[in-house]
PDB file of C-alpha atoms in Angstrom:
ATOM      1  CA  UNK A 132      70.054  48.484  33.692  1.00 81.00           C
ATOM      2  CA  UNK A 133      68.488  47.336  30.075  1.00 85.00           C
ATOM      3  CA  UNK A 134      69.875  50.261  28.943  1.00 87.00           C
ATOM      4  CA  UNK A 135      72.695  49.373  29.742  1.00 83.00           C
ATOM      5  CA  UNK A 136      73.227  46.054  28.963  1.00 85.00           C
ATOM      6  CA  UNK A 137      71.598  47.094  25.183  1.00 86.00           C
ATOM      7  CA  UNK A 138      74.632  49.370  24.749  1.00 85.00           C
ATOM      8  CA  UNK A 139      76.883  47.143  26.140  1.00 82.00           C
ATOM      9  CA  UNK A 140      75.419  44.600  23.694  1.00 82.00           C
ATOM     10  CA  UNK A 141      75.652  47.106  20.434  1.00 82.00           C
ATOM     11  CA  UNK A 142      79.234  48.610  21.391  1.00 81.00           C
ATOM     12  CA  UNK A 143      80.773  45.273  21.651  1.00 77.00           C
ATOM     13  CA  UNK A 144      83.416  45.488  18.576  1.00 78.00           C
ATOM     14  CA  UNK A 145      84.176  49.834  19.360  1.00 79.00           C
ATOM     15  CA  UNK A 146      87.550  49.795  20.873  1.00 79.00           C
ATOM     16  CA  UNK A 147      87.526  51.892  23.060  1.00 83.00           C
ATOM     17  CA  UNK A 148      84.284  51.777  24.496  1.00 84.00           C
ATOM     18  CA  UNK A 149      82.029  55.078  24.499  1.00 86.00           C
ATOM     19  CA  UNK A 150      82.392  57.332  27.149  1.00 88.00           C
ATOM     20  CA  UNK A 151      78.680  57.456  27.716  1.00 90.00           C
ATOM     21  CA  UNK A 152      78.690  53.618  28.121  1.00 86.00           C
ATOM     22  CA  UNK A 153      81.827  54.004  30.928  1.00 88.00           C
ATOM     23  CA  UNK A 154      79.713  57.095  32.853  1.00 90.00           C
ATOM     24  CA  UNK A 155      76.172  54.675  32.457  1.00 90.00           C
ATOM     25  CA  UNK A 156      78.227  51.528  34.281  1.00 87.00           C
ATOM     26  CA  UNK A 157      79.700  53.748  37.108  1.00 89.00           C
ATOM     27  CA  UNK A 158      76.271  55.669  37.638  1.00 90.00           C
ATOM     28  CA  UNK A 159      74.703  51.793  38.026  1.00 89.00           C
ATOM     29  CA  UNK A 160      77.520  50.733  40.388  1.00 88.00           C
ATOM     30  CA  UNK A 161      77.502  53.947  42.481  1.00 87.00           C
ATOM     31  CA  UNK A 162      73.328  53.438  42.353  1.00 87.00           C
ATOM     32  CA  UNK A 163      73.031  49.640  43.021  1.00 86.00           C
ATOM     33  CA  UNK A 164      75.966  49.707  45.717  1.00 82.00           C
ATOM     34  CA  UNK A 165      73.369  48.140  48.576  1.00 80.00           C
ATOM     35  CA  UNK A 166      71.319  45.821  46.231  1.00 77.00           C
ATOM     36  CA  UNK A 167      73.420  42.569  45.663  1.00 80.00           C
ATOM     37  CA  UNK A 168      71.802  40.979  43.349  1.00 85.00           C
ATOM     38  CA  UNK A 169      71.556  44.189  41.204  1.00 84.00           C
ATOM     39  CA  UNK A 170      75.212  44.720  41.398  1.00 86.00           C
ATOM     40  CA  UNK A 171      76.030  41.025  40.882  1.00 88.00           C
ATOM     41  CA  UNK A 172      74.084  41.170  37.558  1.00 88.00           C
ATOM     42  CA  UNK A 173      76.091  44.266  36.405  1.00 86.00           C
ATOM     43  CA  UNK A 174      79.259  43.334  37.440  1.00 88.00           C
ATOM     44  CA  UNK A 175      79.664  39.404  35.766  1.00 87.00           C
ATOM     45  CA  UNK A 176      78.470  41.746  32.312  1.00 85.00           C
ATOM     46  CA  UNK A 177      81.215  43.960  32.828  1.00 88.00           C
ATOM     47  CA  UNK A 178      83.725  41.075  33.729  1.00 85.00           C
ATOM     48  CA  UNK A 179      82.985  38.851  30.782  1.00 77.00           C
ATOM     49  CA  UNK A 180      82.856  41.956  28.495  1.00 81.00           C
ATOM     50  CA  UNK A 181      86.398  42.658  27.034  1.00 82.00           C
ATOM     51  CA  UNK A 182      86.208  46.204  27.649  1.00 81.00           C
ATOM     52  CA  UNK A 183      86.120  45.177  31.251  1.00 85.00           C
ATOM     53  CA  UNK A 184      89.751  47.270  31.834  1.00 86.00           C
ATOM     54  CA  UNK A 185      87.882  50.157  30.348  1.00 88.00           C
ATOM     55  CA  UNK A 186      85.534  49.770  32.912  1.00 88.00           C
ATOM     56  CA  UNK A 187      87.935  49.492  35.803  1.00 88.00           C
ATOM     57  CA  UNK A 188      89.312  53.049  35.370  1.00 90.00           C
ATOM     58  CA  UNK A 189      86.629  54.345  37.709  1.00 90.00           C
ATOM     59  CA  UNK A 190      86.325  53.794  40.844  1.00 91.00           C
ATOM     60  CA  UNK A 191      82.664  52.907  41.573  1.00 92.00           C
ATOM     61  CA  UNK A 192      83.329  50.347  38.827  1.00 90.00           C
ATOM     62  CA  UNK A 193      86.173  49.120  40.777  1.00 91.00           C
ATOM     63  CA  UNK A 194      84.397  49.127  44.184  1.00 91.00           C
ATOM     64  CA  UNK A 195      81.372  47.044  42.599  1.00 91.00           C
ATOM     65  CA  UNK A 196      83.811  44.864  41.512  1.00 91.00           C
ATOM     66  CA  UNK A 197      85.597  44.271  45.025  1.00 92.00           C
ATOM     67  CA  UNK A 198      82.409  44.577  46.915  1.00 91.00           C
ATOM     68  CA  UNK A 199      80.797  41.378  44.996  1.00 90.00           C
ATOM     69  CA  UNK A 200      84.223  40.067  45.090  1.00 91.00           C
ATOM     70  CA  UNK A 201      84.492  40.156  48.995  1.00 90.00           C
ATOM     71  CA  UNK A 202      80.628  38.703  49.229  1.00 89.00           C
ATOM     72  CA  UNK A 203      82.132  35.555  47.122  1.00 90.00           C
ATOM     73  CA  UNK A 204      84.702  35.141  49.272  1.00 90.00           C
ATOM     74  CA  UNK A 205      87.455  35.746  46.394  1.00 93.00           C
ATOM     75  CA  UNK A 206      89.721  37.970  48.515  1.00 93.00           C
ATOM     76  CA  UNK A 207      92.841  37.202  46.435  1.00 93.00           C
ATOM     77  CA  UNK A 208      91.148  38.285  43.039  1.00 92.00           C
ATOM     78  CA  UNK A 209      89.471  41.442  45.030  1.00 92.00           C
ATOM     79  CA  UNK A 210      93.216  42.195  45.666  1.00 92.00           C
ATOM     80  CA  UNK A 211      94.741  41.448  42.350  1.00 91.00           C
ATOM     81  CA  UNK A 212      91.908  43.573  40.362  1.00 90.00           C
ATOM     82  CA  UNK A 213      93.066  46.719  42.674  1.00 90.00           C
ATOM     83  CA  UNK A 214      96.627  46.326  41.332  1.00 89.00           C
ATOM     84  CA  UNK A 215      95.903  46.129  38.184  1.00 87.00           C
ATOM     85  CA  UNK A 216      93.312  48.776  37.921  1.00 86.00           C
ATOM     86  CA  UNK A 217      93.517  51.935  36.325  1.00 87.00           C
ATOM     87  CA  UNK A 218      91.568  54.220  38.822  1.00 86.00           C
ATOM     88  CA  UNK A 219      93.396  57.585  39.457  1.00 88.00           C
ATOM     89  CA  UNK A 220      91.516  57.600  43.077  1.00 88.00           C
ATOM     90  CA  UNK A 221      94.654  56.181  44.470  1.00 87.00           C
ATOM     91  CA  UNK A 222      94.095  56.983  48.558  1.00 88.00           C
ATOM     92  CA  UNK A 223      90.074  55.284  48.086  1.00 89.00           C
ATOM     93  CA  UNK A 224      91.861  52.236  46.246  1.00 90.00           C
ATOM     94  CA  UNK A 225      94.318  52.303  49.247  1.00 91.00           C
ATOM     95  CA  UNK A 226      91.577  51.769  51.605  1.00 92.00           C
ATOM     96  CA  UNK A 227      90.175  49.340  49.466  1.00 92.00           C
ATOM     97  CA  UNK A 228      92.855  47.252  49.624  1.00 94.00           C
ATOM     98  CA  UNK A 229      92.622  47.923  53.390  1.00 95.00           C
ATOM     99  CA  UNK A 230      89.368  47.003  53.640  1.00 93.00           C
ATOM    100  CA  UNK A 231      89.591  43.742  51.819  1.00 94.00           C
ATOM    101  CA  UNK A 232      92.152  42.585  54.562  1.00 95.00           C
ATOM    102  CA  UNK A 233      90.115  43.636  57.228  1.00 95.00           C
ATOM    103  CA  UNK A 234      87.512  41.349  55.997  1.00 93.00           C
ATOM    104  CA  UNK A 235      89.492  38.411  55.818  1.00 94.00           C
ATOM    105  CA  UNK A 236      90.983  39.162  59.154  1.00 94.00           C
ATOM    106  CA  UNK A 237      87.384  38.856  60.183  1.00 94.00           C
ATOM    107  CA  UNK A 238      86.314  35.887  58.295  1.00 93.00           C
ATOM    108  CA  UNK A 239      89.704  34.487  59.319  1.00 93.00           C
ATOM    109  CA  UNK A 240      89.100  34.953  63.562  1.00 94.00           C
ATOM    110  CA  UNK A 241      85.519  34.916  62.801  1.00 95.00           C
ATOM    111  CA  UNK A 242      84.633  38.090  64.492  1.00 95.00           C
ATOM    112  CA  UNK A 243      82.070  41.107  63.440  1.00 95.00           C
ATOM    113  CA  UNK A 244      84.634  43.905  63.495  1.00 93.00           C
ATOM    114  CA  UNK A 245      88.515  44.689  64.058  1.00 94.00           C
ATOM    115  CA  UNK A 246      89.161  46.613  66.769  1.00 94.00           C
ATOM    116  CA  UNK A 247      91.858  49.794  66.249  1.00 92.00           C
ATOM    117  CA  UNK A 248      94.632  47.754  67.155  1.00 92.00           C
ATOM    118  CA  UNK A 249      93.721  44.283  64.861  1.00 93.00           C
ATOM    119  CA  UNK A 250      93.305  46.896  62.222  1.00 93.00           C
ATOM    120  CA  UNK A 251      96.937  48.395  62.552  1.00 92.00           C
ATOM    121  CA  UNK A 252      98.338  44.949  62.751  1.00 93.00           C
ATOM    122  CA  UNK A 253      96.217  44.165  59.890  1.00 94.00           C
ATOM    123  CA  UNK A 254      97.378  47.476  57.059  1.00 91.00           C
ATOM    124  CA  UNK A 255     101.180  46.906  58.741  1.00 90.00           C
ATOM    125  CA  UNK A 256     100.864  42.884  57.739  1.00 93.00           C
ATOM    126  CA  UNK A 257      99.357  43.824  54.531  1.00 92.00           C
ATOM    127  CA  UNK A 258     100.634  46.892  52.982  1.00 90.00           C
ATOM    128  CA  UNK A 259      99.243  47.996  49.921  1.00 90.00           C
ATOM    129  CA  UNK A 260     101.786  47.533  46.263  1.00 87.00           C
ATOM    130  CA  UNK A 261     103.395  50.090  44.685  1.00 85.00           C
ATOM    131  CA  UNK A 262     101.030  50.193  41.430  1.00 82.00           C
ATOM    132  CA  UNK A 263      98.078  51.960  44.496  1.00 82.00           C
ATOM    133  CA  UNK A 264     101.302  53.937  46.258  1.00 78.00           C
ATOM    134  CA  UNK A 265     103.650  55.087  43.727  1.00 67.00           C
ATOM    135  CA  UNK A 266     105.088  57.183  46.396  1.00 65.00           C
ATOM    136  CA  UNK A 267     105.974  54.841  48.484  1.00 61.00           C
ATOM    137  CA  UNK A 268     103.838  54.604  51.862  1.00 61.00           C
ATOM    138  CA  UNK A 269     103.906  57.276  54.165  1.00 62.00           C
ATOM    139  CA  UNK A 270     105.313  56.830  57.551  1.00 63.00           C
ATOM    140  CA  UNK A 271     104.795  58.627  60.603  1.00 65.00           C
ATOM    141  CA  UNK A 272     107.890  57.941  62.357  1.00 76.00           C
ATOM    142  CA  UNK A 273     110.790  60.666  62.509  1.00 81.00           C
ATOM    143  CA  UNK A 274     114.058  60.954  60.409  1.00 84.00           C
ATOM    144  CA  UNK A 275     117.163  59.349  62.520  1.00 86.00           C
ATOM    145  CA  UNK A 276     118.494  63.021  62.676  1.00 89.00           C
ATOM    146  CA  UNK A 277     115.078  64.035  64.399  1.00 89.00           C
ATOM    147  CA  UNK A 278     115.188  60.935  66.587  1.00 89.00           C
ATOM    148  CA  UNK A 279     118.947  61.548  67.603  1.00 91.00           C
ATOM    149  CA  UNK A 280     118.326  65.478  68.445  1.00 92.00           C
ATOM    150  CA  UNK A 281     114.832  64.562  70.263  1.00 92.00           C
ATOM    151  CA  UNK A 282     117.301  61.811  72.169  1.00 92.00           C
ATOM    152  CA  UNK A 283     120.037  64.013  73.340  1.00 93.00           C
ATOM    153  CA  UNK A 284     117.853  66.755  74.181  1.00 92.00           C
ATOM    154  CA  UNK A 285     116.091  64.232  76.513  1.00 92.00           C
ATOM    155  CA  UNK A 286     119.142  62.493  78.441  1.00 92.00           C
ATOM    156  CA  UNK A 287     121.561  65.930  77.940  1.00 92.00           C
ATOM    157  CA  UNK A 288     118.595  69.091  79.292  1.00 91.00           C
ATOM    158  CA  UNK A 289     115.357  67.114  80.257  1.00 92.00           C
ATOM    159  CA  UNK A 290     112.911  64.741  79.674  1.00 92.00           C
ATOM    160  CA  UNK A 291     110.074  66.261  80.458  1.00 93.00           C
ATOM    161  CA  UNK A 292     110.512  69.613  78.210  1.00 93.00           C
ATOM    162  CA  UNK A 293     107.918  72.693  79.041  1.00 93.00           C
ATOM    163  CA  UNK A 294     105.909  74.274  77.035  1.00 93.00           C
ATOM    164  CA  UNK A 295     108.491  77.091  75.797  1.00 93.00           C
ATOM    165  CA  UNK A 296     111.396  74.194  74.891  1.00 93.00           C
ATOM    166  CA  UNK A 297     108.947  71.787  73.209  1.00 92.00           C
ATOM    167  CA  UNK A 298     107.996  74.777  70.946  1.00 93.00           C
ATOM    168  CA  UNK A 299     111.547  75.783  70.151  1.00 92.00           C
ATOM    169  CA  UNK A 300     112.092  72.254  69.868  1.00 92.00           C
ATOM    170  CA  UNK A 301     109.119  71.940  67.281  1.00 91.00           C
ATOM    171  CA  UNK A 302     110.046  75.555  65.436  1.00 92.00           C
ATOM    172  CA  UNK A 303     114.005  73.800  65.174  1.00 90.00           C
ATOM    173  CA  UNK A 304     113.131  70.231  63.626  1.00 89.00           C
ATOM    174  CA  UNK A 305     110.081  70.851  61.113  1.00 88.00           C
ATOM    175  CA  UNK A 306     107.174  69.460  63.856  1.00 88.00           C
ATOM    176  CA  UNK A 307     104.426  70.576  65.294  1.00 89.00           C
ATOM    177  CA  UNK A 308     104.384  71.164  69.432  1.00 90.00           C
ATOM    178  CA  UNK A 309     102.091  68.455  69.432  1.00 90.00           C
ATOM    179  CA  UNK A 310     103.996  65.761  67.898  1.00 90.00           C
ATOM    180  CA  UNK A 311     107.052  66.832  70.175  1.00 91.00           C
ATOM    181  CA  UNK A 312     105.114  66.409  73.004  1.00 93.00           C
ATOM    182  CA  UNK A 313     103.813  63.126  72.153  1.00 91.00           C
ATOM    183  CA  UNK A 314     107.572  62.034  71.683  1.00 91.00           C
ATOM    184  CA  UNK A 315     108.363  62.567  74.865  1.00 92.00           C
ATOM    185  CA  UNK A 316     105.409  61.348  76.978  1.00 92.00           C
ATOM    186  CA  UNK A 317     106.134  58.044  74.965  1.00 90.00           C
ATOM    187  CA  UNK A 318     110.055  58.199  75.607  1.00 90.00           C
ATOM    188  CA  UNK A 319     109.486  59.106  79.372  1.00 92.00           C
ATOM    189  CA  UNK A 320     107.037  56.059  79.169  1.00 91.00           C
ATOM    190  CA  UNK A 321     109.518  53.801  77.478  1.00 88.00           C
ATOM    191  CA  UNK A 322     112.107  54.792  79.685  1.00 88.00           C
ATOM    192  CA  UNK A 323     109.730  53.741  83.177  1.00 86.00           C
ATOM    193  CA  UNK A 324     109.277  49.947  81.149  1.00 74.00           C
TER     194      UNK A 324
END
């Protein structure tokens, strides 16, 4: 930690920073991850430094940051520090931003834990931005072609499909057996409501 804060202290002016002072702050954060006080300490140097973006292009940086964040209670600026970020990690910065909701969800119902479901409700309420999904977010339900074929297959043959249909099925609209039979133990079930 001295040496690191001496370095910080001598590369003050260097724009950018040296890369042995970037791979020094991320070593500290991935070391002093369970010490608070530690990790309090080296995260306010990094924040009031002004090579603090620098910093925040890897990811242990960036999860020191949001830890101490969450343990002050500053969900909003845990949040806003993840879309800003420069981390390339983007599915651990995902669950970051996952895991920051899930927190105040907690603090929020005051509860130790989220149970599957709270959690769902909780990533579906909160989806992450575009800057941590430049993809878009991935969705598990099926194309309106799949749904329509899956559909008329069930009302027009059968609803409960065997084996050798569900893989034909499967083999005909880009799924896996599995996810075919799922679809139809939840339509048979929707259909019974």
């Amino acid at each position: 930690m001295k040496r690191f804060m001496a370095m910080l202290n001598t590369n003050k002016s260097e724009d950018p920073p040296p890369a042995e002072l970037l791979d020094l702050a991320a070593q500290l954060c991935q070391a002093h991850q369970s010490s608070s006080p530690s990790l309090e300490k080296l995260v306010r140097a990094m924040m009031g430094c002004r090579h603090e973006m620098y910093f925040l292009t890897n990811i242990h940086v960036v999860r020191a940051f949001v830890s101490v964040y969450l343990r002050q209670g500053h969900h909003d600026t845990a949040c806003r520090l993840l879309e800003n970020c420069k981390a390339e990690e983007k599915e651990q910065l995902v669950q970051l931003w996952h895991e920051i909701h899930y927190q105040k969800a907690m603090e929020k119902q005051q509860v130790d834990f989220l149970t599957p479901l709270q959690k769902f409700r909780c990533r579906k309420r909160n989806p992450p931005p575009l800057s941590l999904c430049p993809g878009g977010l991935k969705t598990r339900s099926y194309s309106d072609d799949v749904r329509r074929q899956l559909r008329s297959f069930a009302t027009g043959v059968t609803a409960n499909p065997d084996r050798k249909q569900r893989e034909e099925l499967a083999k005909d609209m880009n799924l896996q057996p599995a996810q075919v039979y799922n679809w139809f133990a939840n339509y048979r079930r929707r259909q019974k409501a």
